[in-house]
mmCIF file of C-alpha atoms in Angstrom:
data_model
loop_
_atom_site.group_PDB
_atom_site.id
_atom_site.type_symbol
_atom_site.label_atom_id
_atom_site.label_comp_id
_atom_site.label_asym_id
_atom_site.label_seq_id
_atom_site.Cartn_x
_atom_site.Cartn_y
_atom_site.Cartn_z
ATOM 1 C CA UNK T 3 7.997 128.187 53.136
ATOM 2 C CA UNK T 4 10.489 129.420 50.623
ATOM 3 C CA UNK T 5 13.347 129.340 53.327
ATOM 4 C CA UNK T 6 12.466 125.882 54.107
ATOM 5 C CA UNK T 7 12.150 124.834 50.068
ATOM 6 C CA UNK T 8 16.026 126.535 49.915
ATOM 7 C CA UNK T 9 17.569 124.546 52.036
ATOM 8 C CA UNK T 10 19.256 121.990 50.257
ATOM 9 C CA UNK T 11 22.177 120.313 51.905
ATOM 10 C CA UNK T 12 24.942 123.167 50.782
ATOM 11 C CA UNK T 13 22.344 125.397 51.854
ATOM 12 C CA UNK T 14 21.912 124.239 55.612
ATOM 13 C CA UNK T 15 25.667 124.284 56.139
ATOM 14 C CA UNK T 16 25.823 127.942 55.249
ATOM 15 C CA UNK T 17 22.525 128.460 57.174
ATOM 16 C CA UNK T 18 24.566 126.799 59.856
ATOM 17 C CA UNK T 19 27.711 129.047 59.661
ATOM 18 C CA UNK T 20 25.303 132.443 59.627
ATOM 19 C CA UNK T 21 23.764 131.372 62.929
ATOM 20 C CA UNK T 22 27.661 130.941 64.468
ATOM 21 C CA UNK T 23 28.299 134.420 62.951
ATOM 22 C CA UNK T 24 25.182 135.950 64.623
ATOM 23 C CA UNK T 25 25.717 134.045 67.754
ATOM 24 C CA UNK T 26 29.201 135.479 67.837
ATOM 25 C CA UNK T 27 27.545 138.743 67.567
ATOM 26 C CA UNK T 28 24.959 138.854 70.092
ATOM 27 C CA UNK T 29 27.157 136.403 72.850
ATOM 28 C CA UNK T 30 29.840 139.224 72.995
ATOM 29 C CA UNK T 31 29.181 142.546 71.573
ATOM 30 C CA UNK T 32 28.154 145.389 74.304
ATOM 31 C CA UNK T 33 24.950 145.548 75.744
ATOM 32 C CA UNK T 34 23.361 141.996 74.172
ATOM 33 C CA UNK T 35 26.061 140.489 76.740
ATOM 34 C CA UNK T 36 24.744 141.785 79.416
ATOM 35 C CA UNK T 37 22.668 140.228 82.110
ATOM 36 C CA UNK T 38 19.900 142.674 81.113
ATOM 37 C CA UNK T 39 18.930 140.233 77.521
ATOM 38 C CA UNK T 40 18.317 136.640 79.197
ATOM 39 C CA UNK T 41 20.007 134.422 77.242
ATOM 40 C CA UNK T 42 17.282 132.857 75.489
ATOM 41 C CA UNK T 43 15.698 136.363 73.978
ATOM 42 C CA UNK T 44 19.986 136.355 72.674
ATOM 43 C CA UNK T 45 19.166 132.990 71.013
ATOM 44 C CA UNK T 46 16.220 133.661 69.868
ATOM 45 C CA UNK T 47 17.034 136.473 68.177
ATOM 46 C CA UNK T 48 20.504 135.261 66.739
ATOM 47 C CA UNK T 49 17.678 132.574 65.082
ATOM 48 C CA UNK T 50 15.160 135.248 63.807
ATOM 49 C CA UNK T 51 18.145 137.625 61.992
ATOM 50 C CA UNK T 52 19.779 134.653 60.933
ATOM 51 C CA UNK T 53 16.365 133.694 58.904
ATOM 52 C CA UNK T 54 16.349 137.819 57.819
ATOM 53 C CA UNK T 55 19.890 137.738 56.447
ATOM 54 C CA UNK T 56 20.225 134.102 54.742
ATOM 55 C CA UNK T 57 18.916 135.614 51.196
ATOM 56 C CA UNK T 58 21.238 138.070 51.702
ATOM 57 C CA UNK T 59 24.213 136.072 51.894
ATOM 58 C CA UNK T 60 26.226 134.206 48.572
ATOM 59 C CA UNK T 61 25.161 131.013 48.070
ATOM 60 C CA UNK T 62 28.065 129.259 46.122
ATOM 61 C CA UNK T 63 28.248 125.292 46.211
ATOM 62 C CA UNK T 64 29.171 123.723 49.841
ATOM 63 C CA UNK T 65 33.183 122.179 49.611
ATOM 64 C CA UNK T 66 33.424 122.231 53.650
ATOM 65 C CA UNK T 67 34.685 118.482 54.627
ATOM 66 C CA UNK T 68 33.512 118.203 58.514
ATOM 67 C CA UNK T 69 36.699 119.047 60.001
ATOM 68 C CA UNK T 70 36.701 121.931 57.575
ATOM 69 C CA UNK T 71 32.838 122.965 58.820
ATOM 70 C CA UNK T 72 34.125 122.742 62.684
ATOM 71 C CA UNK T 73 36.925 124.956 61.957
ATOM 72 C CA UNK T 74 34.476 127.333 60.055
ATOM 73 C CA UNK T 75 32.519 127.492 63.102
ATOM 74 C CA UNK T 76 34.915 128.048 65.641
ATOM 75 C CA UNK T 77 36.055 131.177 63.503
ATOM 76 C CA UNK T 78 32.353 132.397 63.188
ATOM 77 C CA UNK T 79 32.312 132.794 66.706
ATOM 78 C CA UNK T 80 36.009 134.593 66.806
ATOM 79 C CA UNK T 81 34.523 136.764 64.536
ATOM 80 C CA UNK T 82 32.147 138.121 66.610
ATOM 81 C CA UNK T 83 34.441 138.159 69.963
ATOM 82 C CA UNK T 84 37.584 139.835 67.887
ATOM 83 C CA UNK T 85 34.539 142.398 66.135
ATOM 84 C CA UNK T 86 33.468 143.160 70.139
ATOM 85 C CA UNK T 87 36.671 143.870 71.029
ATOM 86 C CA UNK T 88 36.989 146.680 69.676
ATOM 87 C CA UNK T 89 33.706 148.261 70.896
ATOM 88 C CA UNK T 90 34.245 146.505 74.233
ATOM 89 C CA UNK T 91 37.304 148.986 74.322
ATOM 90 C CA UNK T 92 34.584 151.890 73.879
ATOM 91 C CA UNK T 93 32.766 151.044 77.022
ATOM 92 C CA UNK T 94 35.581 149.523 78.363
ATOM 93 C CA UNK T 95 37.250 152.996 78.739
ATOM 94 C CA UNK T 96 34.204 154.905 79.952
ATOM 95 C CA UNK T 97 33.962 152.585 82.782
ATOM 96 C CA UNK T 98 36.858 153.034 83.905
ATOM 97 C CA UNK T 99 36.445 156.852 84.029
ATOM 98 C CA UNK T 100 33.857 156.170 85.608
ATOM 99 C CA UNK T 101 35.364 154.185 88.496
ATOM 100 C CA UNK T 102 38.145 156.445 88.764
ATOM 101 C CA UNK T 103 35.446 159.566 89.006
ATOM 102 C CA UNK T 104 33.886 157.214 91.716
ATOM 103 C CA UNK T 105 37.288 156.484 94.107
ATOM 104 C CA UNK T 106 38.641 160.524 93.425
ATOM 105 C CA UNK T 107 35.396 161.368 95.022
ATOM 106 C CA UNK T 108 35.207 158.375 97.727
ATOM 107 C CA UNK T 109 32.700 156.712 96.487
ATOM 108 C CA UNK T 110 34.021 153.234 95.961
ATOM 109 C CA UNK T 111 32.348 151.937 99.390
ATOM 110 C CA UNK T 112 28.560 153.239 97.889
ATOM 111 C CA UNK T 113 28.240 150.025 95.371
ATOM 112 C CA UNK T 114 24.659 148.971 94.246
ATOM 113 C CA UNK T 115 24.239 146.227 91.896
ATOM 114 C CA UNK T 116 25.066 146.532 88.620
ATOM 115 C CA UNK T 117 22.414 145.122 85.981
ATOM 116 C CA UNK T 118 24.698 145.363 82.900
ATOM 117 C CA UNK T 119 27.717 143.421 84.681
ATOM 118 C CA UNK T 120 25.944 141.323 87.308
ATOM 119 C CA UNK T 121 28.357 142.496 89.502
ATOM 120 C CA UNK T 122 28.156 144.949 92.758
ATOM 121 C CA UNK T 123 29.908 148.801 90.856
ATOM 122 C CA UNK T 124 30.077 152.310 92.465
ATOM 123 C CA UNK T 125 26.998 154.180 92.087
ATOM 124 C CA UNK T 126 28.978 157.064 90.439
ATOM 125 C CA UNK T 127 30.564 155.095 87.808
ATOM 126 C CA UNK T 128 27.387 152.545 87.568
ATOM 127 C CA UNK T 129 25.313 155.881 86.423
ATOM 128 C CA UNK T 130 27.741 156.796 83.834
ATOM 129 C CA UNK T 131 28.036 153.600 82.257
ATOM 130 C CA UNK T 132 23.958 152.922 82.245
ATOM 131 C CA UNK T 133 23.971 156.704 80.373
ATOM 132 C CA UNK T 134 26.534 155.879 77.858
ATOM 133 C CA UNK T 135 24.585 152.668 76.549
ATOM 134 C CA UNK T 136 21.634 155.018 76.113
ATOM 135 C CA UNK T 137 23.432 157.270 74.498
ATOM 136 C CA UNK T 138 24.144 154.081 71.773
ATOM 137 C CA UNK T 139 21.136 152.827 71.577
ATOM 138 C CA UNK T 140 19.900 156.421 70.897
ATOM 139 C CA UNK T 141 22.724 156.321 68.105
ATOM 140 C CA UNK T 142 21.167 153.732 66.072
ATOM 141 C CA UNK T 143 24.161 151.557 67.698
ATOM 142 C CA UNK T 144 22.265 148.312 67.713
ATOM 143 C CA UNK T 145 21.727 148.994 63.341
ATOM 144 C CA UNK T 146 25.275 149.527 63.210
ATOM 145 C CA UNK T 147 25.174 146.050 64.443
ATOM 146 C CA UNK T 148 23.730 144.801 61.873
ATOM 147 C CA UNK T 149 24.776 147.107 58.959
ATOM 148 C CA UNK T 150 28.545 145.579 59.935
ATOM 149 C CA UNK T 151 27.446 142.164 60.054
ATOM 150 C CA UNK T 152 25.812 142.676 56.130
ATOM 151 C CA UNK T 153 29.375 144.685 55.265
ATOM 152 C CA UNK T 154 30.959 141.346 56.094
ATOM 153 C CA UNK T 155 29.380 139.146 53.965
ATOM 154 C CA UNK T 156 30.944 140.659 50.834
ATOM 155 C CA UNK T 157 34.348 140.964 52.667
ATOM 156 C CA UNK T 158 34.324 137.504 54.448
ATOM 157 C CA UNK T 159 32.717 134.855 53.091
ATOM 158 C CA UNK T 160 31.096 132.521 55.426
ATOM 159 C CA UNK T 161 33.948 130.249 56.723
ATOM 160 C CA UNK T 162 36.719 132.203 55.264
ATOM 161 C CA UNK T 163 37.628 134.498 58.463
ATOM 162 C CA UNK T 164 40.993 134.678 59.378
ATOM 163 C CA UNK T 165 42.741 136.765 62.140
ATOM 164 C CA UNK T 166 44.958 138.802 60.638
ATOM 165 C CA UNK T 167 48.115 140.927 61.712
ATOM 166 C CA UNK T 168 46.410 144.209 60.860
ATOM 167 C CA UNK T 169 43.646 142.914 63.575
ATOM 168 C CA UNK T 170 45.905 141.945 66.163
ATOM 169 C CA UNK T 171 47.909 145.301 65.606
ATOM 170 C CA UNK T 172 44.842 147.508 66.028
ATOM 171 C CA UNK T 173 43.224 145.829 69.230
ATOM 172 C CA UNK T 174 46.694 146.061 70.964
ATOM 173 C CA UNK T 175 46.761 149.698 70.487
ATOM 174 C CA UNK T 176 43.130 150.540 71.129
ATOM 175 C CA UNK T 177 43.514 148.474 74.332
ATOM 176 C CA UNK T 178 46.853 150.849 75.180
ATOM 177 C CA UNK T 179 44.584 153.778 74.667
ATOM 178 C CA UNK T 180 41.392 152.484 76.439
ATOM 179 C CA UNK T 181 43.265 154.033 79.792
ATOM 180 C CA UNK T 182 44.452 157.037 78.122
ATOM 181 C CA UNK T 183 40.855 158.046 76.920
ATOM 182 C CA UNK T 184 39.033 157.166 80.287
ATOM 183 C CA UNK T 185 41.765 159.360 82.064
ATOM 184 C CA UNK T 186 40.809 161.816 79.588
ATOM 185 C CA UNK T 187 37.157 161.917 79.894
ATOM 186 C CA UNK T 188 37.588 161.848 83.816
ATOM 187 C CA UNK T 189 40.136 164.577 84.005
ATOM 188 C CA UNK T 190 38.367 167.785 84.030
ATOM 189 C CA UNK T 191 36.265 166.213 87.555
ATOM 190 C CA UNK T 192 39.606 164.613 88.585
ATOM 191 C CA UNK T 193 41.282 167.772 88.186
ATOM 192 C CA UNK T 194 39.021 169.647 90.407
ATOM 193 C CA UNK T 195 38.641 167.131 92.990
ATOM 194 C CA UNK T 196 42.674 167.231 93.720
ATOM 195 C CA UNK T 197 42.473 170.966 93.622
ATOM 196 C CA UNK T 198 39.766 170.683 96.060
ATOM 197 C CA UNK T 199 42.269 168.221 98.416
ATOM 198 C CA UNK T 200 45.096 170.754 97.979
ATOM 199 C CA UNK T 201 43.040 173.279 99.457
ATOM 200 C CA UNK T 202 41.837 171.732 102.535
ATOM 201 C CA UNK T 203 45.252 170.734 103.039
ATOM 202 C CA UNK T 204 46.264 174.201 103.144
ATOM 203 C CA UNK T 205 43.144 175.173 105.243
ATOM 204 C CA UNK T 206 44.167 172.056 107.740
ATOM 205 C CA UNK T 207 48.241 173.635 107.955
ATOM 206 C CA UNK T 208 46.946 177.175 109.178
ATOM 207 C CA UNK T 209 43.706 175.861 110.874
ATOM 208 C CA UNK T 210 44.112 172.863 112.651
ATOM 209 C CA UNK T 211 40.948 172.700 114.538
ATOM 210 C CA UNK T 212 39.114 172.132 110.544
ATOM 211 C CA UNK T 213 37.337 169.183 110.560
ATOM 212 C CA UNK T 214 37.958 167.462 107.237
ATOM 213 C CA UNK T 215 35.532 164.567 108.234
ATOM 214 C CA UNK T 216 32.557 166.664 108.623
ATOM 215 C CA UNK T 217 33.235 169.724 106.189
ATOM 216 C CA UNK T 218 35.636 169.009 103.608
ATOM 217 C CA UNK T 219 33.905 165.359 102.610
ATOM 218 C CA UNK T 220 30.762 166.873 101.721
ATOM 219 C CA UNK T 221 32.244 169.693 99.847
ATOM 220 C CA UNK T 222 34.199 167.620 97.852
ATOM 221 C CA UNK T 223 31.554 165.195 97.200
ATOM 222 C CA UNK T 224 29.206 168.834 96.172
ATOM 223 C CA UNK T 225 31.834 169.815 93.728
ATOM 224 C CA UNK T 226 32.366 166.712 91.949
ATOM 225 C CA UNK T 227 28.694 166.136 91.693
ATOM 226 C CA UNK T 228 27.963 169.565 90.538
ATOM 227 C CA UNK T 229 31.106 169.508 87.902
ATOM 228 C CA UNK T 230 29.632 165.886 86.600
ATOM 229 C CA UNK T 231 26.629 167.505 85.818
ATOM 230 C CA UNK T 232 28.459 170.677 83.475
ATOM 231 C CA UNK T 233 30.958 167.832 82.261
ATOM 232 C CA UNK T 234 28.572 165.001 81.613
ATOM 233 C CA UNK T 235 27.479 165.913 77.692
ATOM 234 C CA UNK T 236 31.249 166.808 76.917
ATOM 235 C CA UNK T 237 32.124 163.416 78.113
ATOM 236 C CA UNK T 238 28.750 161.395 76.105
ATOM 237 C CA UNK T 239 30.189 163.315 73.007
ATOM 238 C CA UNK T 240 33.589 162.129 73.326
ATOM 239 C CA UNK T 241 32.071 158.187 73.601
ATOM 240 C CA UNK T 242 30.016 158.530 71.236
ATOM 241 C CA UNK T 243 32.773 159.826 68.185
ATOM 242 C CA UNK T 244 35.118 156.960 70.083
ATOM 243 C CA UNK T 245 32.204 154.564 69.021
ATOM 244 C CA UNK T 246 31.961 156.518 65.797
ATOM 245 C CA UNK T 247 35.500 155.846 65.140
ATOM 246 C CA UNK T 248 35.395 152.071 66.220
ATOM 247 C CA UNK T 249 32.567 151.214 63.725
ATOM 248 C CA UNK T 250 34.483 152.888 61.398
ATOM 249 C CA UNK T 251 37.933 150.941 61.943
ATOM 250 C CA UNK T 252 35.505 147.325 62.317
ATOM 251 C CA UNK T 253 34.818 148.370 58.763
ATOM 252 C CA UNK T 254 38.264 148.854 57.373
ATOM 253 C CA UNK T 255 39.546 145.564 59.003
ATOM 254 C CA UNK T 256 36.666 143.107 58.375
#
């Protein structure tokens, strides 16, 4: 009743602008885009925080002509794609450690569908990426959501976000070391797995008659599976102070 006594014309615009900001939020940060949250639970809640957070937010008096408003709202919603970005990066780079653990291994061919993409992923790489959004939910990752989203109303205004140079300059190099940090994570399996191909290699030069199909496939696969399994919390540790660090830099730029 009170929510519906404040909303005076000003009022609804800026109730308006919220719900783009929100919507921004939950359309493109990890894990609400996914296929797993149907796209009406995403708009239903975008509707439900927006109501939570409109006390929250400055109400000064409502100058936006329309053309003004429009503009506002397109930049609401590049708020929350830039803001994803950066976390997209995050996951981004786990993925692709995890694809690359997947192909080292031969893998690629064993795809299963993928609930998070939609899309048919190597089971290898599918697990890892499933484990690493645990690992952020179990990090409070979805209240980081929203503990960034109340940081911006004191540092952005509604309908005064703007992308800046310093933004643009920090995506471009986080995207430059998403590859760098998957190779990393993947390294100490990728390692092993080419030591493991040098050595057959040698074993096939002085014994011909070894059968690579039939012993030195399964071997391979054996080591790589048993080395994911010592490597695994070293590499959850390492995404989760990259996601640690991301939150971090969202804060200093927005």
């Amino acid at each position: 009743m009170e929510l519906l006594n404040s909303l005076t014309d000003g009022n609804v615009g800026y109730f308006l602008l919220l719900l783009l900001r929100f919507g921004g939020i939950f359309a493109f940060f990890p894990f609400f885009d996914s296929q797993l949250v149907p796209i009406s639970v995403r708009a239903a809640l975008t509707f439900f925080v927006s109501v939570l957070f409109f006390p929250l937010i400055p109400h000064v008096s409502f100058d936006f002509t329309p053309d003004q408003f429009v503009i506002a709202g397109a930049m609401e919603i590049m708020l929350g794609f830039v803001a994803s970005l950066a976390l997209q990066i995050v996951f981004g780079a786990i993925a692709f450690a995890g694809d690359s653990i997947s192909f080292s291994m031969g893998f690629t061919i064993a795809s299963a569908y993928d609930p998070l993409s939609g899309s048919q992923k190597p089971i290898v790489g599918q697990g890892i990426a499933l484990l690493a959004v645990v690992i952020a939910l179990s990090a409070n990752f979805h209240h980081f959501i929203l503990l960034f989203v109340s940081h911006t109303f004191l540092s952005l205004p509604l309908g005064e976000f703007v992308l800046s140079r310093d933004i643009v300059a920090y995506m471009t190099k986080a995207f430059a070391n998403m590859f760098l940090i998957g190779f990393a994570m993947a390294f100490p399996i990728l390692g092993l797995i080419l030591l493991s191909d040098i050595i057959f290699g040698m074993i096939m030069k002085t014994h011909p008659q070894f059968n690579l199909l039939a012993i030195g496939f399964p071997v391979k696969i054996a080591i790589a599976l048993v080395v994911i399994i010592l490597v695994i919390p070293a590499i959850m540790v390492r995404f989760k102070d990259e996601l640690n660090l991301a939150f971090l830099a969202l804060k200093k730029l927005f």
